[in-house]
Amino acid sequence: MYRDLLARIDPEVLEKTIQSWIEPLIPPPGPDDPPHPVALDGKTLCGTLDKHQRSIHLLALYDQRSGGVLRQLAMPADTNEHKAALELLKTIVLKDCVVTGDAMFCQREICQQIIDSGGDYFFVVKENQPSLQETIAAEFRAAFSPGE
């Protein structure tokens, strides 16, 4: 019964309606509050391949405090996850938030979009980005002094 009702509702209209209902319930951060943690992640929906002739992949911004999804989008079949993430991040203000994610989101455009929106980020860096990995590692090495 609920499934039939939800199948008839435009997903974008439902999402905007829920958003307008929930936003006033989330208190704004105080000046001494720690950064608000937000996770960026994608998931493939099980059982969608047969019905849609492709697997449906959703990308979401997950609010780690409330346990709710702030925004999500169905990824176009011809778009990779980091390009879709850039579009998703353009739809939300990230002031006082820290966005976490896996290595695929460690891209300059994504990081810049988060900073431009007032947030910070914390992404995994792996071996497929050796220059970046070395630069980060160098920041944690003891300083060299010629007199020692």
Steps between C-alpha positions, in 0.01 A plus 500: 500500500771754600716371218225570246449849640872581495532366145249765386680794661768690310824425693629858467175644637505255791864580577440877496190461720688294757792744486277801569341311792828383660724809456329707774545208741880500469647765729769726355851435634619702796833687501667236719355194326743263328476465120188321385594159348350419159584184303507488120438151367345309213305176504363273230140394558449126504245352261496790255693341212215283367229765523705795366754320277775656713582522867372817662773679692420771758743754635411651837612752761430338834469707820691299759337676797134456409541184294310655210584553136547871424502458122520216253489453128468213261819490298470509122636181342767693309636698799762390749447549871738788553340710223155434647633590846607840370145569378350376826731719709393808304146458637580539869670745736772325698589778745643351821486148352779252443433271204646150518534255216710232341794547264291547187385839630855627555482722191596868476162614369310324778730631774478854358119483483485397868732786601305749284182392680653568842592145598804285554574149380674182609557248220706185474809518277626177343793379291333604174583862593874461580595869479221606733573213736870600515417867558274411792758258647769770478291730720525245782874435480736661749652821369857486371747740648844537335665574836398165652 
